[in-house]
Coordinates of C-alpha atoms and ligand atoms in Angstrom, one line a residue:
X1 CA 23.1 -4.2 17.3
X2 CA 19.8 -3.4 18.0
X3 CA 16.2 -3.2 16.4
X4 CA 13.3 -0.8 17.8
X5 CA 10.2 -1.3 16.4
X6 CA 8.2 2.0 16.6
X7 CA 5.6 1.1 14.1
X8 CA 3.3 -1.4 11.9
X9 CA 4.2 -3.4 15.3
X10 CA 0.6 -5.4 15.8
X11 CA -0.8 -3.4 13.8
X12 CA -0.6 -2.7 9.5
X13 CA 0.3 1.2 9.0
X14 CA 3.4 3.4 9.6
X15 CA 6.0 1.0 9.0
X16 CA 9.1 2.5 11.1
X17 CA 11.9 0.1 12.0
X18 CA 15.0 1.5 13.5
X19 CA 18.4 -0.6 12.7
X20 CA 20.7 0.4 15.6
X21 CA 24.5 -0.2 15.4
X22 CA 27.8 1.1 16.4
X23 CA 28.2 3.2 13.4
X24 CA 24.9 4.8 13.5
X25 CA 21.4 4.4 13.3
X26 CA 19.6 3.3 10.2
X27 CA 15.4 4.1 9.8
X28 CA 14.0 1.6 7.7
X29 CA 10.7 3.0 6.3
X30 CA 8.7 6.0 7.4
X31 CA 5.2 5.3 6.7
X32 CA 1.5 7.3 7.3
X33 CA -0.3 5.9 10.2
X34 CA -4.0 4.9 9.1
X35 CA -6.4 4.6 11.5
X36 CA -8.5 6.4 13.9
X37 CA -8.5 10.1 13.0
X38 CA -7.6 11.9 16.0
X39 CA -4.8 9.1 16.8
X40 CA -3.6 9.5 13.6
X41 CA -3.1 12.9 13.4
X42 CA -1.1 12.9 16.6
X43 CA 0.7 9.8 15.8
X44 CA 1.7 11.0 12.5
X45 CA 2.4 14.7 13.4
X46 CA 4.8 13.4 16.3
X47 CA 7.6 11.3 15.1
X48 CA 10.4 10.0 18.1
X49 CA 13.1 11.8 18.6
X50 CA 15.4 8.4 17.9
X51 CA 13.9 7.8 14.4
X52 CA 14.2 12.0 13.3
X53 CA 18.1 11.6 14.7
X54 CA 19.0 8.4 12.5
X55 CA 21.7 8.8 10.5
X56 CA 19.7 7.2 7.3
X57 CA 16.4 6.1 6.3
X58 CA 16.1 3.1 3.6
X59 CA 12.4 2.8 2.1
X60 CA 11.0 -0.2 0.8
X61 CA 8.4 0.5 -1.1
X62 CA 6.5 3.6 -2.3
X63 CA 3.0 2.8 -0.8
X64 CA 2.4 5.6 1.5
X65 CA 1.9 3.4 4.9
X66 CA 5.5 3.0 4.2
X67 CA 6.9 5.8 2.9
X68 CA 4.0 8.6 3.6
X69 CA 5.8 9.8 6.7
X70 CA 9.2 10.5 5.1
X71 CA 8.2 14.2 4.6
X72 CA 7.3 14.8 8.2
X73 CA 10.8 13.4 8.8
X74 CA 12.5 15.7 7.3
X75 CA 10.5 18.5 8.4
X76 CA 11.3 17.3 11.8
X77 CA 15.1 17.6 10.9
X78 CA 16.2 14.4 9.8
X79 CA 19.3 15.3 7.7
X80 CA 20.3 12.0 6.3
X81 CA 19.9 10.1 2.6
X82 CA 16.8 8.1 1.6
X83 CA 18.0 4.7 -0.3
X84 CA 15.3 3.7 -2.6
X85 CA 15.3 2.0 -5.8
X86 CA 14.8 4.0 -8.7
X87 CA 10.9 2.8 -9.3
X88 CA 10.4 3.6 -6.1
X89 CA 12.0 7.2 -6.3
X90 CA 9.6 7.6 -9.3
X91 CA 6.8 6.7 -7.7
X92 CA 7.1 8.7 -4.6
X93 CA 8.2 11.8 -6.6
X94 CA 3.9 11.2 -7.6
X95 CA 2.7 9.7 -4.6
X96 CA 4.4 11.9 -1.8
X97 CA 2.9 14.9 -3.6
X98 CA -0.2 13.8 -4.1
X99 CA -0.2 12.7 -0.2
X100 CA 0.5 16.8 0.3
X101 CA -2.6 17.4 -2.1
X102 CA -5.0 15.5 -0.7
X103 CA -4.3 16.6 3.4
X104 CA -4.0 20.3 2.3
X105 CA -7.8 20.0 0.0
X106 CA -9.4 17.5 2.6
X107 CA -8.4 19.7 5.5
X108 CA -9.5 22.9 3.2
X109 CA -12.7 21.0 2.8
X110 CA -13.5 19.7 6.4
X111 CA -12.2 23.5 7.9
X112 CA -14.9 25.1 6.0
X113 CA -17.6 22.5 6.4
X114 CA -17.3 22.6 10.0
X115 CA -16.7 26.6 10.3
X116 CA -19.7 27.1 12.3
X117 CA -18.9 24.5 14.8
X118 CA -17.6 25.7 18.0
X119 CA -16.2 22.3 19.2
X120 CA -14.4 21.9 15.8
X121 CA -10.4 22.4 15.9
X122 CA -8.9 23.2 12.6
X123 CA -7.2 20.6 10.4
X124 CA -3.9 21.6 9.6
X125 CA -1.9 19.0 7.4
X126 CA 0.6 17.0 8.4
X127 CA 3.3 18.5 5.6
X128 CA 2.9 20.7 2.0
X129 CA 4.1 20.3 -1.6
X130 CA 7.7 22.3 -0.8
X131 CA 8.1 19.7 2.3
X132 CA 7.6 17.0 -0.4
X133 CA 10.5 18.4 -2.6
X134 CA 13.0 18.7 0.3
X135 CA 12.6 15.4 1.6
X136 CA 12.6 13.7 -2.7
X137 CA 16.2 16.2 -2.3
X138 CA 17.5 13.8 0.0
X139 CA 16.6 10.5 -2.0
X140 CA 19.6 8.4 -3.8
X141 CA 18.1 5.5 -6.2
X142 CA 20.1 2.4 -5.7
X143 CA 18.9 -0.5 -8.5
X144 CA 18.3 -4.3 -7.3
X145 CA 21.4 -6.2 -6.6
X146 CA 23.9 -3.4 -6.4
X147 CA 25.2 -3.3 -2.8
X148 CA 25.6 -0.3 -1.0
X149 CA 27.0 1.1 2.1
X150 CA 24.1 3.5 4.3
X151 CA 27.0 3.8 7.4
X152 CA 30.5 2.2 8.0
X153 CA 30.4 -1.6 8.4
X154 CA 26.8 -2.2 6.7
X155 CA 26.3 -3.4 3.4
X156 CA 22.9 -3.4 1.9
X157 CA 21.4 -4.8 -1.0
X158 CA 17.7 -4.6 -2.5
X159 CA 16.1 -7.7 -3.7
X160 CA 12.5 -7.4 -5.8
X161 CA 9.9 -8.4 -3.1
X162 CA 7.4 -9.0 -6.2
X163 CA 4.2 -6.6 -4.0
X164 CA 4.1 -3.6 -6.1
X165 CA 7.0 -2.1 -9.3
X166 CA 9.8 -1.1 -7.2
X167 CA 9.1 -2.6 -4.2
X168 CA 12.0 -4.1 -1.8
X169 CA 13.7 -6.4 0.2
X170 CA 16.4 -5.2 2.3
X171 CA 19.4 -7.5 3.3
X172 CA 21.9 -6.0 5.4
X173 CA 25.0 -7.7 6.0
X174 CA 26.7 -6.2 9.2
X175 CA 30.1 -6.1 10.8
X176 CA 29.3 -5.1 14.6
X177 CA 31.4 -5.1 17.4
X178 CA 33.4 -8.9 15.8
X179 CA 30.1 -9.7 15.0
X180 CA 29.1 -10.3 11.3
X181 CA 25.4 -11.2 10.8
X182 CA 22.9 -10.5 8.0
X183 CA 19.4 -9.4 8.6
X184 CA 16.8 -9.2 6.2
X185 CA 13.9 -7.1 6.1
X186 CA 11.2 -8.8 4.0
X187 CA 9.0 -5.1 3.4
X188 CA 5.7 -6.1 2.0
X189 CA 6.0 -9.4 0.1
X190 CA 3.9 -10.1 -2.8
X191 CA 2.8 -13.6 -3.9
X192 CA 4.1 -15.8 -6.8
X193 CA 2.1 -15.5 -10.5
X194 CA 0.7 -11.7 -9.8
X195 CA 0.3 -9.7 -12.5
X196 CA 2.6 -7.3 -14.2
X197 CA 5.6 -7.7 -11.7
X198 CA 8.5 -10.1 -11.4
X199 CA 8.0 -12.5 -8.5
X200 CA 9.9 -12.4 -5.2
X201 CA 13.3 -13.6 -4.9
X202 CA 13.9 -15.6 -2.7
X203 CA 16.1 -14.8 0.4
X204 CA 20.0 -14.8 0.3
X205 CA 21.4 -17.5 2.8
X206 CA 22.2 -17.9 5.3
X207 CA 20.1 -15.2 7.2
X208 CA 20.3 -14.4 10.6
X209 CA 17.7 -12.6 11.6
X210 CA 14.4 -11.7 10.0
X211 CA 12.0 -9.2 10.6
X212 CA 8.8 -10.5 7.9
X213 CA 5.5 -8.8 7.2
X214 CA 2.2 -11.1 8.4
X215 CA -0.3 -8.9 6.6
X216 CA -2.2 -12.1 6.1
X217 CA -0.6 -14.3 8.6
X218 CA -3.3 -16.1 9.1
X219 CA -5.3 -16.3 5.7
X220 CA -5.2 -18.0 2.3
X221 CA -5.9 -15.9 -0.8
X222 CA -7.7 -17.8 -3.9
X223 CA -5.5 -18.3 -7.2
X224 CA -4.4 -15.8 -9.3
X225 CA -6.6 -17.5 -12.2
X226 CA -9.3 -17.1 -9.6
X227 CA -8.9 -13.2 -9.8
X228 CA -10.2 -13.5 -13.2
X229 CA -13.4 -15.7 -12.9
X230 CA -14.0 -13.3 -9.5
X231 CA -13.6 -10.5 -11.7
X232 CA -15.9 -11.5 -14.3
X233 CA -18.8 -12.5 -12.5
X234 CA -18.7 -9.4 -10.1
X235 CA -18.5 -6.9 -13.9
X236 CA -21.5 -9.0 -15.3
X237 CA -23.0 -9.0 -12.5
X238 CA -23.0 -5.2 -12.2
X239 CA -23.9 -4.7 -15.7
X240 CA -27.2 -6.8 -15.6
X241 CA -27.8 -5.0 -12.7
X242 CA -27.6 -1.7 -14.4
X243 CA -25.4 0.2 -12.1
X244 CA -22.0 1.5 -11.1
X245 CA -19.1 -0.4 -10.3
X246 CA -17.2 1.7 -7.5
X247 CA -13.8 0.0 -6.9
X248 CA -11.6 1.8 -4.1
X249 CA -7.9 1.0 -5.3
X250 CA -4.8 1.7 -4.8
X251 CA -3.1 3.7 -7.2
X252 CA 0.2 2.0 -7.6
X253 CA -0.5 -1.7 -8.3
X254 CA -4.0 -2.7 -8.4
X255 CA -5.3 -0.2 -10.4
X256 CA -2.9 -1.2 -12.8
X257 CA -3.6 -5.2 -11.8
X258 CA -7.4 -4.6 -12.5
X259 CA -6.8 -3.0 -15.7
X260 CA -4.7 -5.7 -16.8
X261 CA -7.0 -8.2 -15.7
X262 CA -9.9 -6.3 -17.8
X263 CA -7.6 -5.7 -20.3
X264 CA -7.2 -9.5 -21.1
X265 CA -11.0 -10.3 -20.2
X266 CA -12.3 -8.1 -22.5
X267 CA -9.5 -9.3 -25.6
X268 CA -11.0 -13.1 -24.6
X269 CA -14.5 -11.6 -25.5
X270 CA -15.4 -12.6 -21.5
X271 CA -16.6 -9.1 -21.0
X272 CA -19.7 -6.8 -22.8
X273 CA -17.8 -3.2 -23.5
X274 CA -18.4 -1.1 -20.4
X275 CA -16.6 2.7 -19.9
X276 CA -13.8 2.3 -17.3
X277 CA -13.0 5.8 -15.7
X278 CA -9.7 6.1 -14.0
X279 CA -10.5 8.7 -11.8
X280 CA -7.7 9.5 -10.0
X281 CA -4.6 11.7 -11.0
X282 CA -2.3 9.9 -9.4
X283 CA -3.2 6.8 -10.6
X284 CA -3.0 8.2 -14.5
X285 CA 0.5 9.6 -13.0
X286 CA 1.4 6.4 -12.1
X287 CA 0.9 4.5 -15.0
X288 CA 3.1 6.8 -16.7
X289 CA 6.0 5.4 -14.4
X290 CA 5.2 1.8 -14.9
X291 CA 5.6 2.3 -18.5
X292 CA 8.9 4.2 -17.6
X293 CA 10.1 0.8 -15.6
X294 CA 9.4 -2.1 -18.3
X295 CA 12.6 -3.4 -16.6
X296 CA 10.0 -4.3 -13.9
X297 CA 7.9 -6.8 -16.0
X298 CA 7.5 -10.0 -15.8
X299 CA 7.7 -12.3 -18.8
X300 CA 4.1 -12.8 -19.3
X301 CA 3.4 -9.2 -19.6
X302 CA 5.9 -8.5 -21.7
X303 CA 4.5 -11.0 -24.4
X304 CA 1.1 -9.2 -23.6
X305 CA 3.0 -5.8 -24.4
X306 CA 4.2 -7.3 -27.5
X307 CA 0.9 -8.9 -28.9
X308 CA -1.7 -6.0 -27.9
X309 CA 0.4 -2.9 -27.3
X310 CA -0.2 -0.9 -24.2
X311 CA -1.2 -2.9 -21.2
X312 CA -3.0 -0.1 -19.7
X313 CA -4.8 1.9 -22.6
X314 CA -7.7 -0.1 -24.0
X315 CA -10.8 0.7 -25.6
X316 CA -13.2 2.0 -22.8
X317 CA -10.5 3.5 -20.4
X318 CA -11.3 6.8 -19.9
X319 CA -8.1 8.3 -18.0
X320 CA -10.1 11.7 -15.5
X321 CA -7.5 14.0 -14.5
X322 CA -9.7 17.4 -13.2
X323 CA -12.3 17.7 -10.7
X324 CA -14.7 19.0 -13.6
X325 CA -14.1 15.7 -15.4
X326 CA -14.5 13.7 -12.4
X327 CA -17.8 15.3 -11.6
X328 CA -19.3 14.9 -15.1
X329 CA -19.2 10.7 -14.1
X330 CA -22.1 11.3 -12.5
X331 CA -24.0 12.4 -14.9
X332 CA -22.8 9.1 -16.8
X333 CA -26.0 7.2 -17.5
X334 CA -26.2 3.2 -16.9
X335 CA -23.5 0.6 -16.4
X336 CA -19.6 1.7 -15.7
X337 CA -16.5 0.8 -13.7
X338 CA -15.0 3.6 -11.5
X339 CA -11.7 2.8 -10.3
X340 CA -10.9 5.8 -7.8
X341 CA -8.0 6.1 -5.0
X342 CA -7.6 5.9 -1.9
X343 CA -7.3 2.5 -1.5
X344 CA -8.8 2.0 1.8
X345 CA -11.3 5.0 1.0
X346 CA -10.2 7.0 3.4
X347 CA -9.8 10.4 1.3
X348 CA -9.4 11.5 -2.3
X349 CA -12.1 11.1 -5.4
X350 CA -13.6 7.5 -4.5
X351 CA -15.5 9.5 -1.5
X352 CA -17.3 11.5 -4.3
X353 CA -18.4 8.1 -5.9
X354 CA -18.8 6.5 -2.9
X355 CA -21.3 8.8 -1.3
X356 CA -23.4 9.0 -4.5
X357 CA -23.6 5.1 -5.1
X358 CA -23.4 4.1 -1.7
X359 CA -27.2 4.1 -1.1
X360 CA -28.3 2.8 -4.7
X361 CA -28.7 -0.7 -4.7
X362 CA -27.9 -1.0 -8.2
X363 CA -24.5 0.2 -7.3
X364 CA -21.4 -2.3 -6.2
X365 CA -18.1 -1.6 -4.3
X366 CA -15.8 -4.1 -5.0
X367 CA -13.4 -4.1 -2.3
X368 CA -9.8 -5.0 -3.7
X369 CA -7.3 -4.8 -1.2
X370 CA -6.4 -5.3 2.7
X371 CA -8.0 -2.3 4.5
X372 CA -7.0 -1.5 8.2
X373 CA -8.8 -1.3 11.3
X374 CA -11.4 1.7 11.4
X375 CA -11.3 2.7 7.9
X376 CA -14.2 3.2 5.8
X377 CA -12.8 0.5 3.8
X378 CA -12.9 -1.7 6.4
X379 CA -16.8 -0.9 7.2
X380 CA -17.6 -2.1 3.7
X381 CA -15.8 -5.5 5.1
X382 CA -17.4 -5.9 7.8
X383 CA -20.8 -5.4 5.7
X384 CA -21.4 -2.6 8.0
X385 CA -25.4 -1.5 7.5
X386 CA -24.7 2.2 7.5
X387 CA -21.1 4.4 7.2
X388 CA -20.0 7.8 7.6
X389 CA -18.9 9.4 4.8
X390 CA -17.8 12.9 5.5
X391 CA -19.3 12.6 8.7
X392 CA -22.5 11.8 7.9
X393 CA -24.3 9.0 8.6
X394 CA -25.5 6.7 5.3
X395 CA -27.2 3.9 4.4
X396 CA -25.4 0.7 2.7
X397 CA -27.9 -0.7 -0.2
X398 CA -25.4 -1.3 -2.8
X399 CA -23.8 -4.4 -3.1
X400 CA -20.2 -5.1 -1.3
X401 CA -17.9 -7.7 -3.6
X402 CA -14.8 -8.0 -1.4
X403 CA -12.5 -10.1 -3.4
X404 CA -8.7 -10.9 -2.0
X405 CA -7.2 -12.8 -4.7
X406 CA -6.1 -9.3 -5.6
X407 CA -4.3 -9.3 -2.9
X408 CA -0.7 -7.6 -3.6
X409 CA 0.4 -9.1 -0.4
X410 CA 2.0 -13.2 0.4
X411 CA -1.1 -15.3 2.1
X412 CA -0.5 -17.5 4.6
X413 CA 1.1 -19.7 2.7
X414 CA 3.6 -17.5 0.9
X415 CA 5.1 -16.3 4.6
X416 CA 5.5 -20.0 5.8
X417 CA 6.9 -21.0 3.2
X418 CA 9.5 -18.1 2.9
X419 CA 10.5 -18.6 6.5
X420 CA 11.2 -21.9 5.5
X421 CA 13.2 -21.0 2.4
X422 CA 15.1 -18.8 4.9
X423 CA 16.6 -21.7 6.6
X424 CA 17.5 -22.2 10.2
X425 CA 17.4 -18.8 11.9
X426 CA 18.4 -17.2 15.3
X427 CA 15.3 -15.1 15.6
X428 CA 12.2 -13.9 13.7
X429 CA 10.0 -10.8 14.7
X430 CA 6.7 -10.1 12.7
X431 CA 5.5 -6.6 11.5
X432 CA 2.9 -5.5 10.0
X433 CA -0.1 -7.3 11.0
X434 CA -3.2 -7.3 13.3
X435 CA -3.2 -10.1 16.1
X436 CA -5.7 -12.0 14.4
X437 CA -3.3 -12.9 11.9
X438 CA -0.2 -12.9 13.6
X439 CA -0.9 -15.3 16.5
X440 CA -2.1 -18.4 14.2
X441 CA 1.5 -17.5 12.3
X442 CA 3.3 -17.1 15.2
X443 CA 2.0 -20.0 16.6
X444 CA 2.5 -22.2 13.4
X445 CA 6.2 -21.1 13.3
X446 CA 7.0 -22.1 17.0
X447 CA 5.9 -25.2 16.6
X448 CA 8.3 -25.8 13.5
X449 CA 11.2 -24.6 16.0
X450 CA 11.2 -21.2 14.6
X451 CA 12.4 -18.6 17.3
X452 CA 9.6 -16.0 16.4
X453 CA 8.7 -12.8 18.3
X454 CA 5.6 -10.7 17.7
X455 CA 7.0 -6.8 19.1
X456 CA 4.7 -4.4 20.5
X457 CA 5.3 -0.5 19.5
X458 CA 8.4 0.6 21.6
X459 CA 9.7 -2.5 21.7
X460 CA 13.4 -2.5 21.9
X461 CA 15.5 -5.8 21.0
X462 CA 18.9 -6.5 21.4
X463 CA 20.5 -9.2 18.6
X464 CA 23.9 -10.7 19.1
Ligands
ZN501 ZN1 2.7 -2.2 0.5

């Protein structure tokens, strides 16, 4: 068998991992490439031929640098079933659509800003709302545990990763050429004691090969109890200040993290009452399917669902579902928390907040999450003095609160120690991860005798 890594290779966007064996070809993931704009667009428009010919795709997780591509695929001409499980069908019936929205509305936008400008070339998006539908025609849900057979001679089986409701582990157990082996592909991994979800599982011995995520190979996060404190000095801190609270989140998982977090802040009496605006459709649409998926709990927040009802309706959330709403927040005098996708503020409704905050010094972003190279996200990281939004040029004065206990991904010390827990292995290859952070694991990992690989893009591997 073979593995060809043709993306999230050195790099954290557009997971695409092809499984290669004599029965057929197997895509695992088919995510949006995040990154530079005109690189994107072309890396993202033009998918290789291998990956649109696989017989299958399996996704992981719904988080669109995973499965944001899957559209294109289809478009392209891939033919074949999508294995998901069935949180993760839900949340890409949402998610994939909204993906659709967003290109055709931003490129709508930019197309007619820039009319005037002879050097600009038209946007066109990458795929539409009826591309969405025919590619969620070709998903089949598959629950954790239940094994299932994608081509002759595989079996595969979905383990809860614990990174956001639905997400994925993949083990594939498969008979090639005499040869039985298991590989498992880790997807994202979340980290033990997150809110909301179960925790990961851990790995089924023994395992042959792994192909892990090193999102953070290199990094430890603070405690999960940290997240709280964090949180509650950065609100109170934005309060006193008298401004707005501009957090950029995701809308699967740490929108709903942050609200439970506030939730139980504000039911200890450590918070004043402040209006919370959910001001992003898809994040109200998503919340709908985590209360569809209680199965998906973990024990904690099931007694919290007992004792105060809804985890994610409180007094003070205001859910904004039209543009009209949406705009009306600025005209919202003194203190509040807007909690707006996209995650790494690349497009959608936190662009709006963030170019009327941005230069008030009152004002805080509160960066939640990992954001990639060359996002506007990533600027705020790198306390970047001014930013484009939009392609103008603006001024940073309000304060940036980056704060990774948040983190829906494993630190550090969460991959090292689910290498170990994977026992002794014939190879490992890391995904998903910058060089910064995959060296120091790589190199950590070698010197405990691990075989470890770091692929490039195009890399081709042969396994025995
Ligand atoms: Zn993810």
């Amino acid at each position: 068998m073979r593995l060809r890594f043709l993306g999230a290779a050195q790099e954290v966007t557009g997971s695409l991992l092809l499984v290669e064996v004599a029965s057929g070809t197997i895509a695992v993931d088919c995510g949006m490439f995040q990154g530079r704009r005109e690189e994107s667009r072309q890396r993202n428009r033009q998918l290789p031929a291998e990956a649109i010919h696989a017989d299958v795709a399996i996704l992981t997780h719904s988080h669109i640098d995973h499965s944001g591509n899957l559209p294109t695929l289809v478009k392209s001409g891939f033919t074949g079933s999508i294995y998901a499980t069935p949180a993760t069908l839900d949340l890409c019936a949402y998610m994939l659509r909204d993906s659709a929205r967003i290109q055709t509305g931003d490129a709508a936008y930019l197309n007619r800003k820039f009319q005037n400008d002879p050097d600009w070339i038209p946007i066109v998006p990458l795929y539409d709302e009826t591309d969405v539908l025919q590619a969620l025609e070709r998903f089949v849900a598959i629950p954790y545990h239940h094994a299932f057979e994608p081509l002759p001679g595989v079996k595969a089986t979905f383990l809860n990763s614990g990174h956001i409701l639905g997400s994925a582990q993949l083990v594939l157990d498969i008979s090639d050429n005499g040869h039985s082996r298991r590989l498992v592909v880790s997807g994202d991994l979340g980290r033990q004691g997150l809110p909301i979800i179960r925790d990961p599982e851990p790995p089924p011995l023994p395992v042959d090969y792994l192909v892990i995520e090193s999102t953070y190979g290199n990094r430890l996060h603070g405690t999960v109890e940290q997240m709280h404190d964090d949180l509650e000095r950065v609100v109170k801190d934005s309060v006193r200040r008298g401004g707005k609270l501009i957090v950029p989140a995701f809308a699967v998982g740490r929108t709903q993290e942050i609200l439970y977090v506030l939730h139980g802040l504000f039911k200890a009496g450590r918070l004043p009452a402040i209006p919370i605006f959910i001001d992003s459709p898809l994040a109200i649409n998503v919340t709908e399917v985590f209360r569809l998926h209680p199965e998906c709990f973990d024990a904690e927040t099931r007694s919290f669902l007992d004792e105060h009802g809804d985890v994610f309706s409180f007094q003070g959330v205001r859910y904004v579902r039209t543009p009209e709403e949406s705009m009306e927040i600025n005209r919202h005098a003194g203190p509040a928390i807007i909690i707006s996708a996209s995650g790494m503020a690349e497009a959608g409704r936190v662009l709006h907040h963030l170019r009327n905050h941005v230069g008030d010094e009152r004002s805080t972003i509160l960066i939640v999450g990992f954001m990639a190279q060359h996002t506007l996200g990533r600027r705020f990281v790198e306390r970047r003095p001014r930013v484009k939004i939009w392609g103008l040029e603006r001024d940073v004065r309000a304060r940036v609160e980056v704060l990774n206990a948040f983190s829906a991904h494993a630190d550090r010390g969460d991959l090292l120690k689910y290498v170990e827990a994977c026992g002794a292995m014939r190879r490992v290859f890391l995904v998903h991860g910058e060089p910064d952070q995959q060296g120091p694991l790589r190199a950590t990992l070698a010197e405990r005798g691990v075989c470890v690989h770091v692929p490039e893009r195009g890399d081709t591997i042969e396994l025995e």
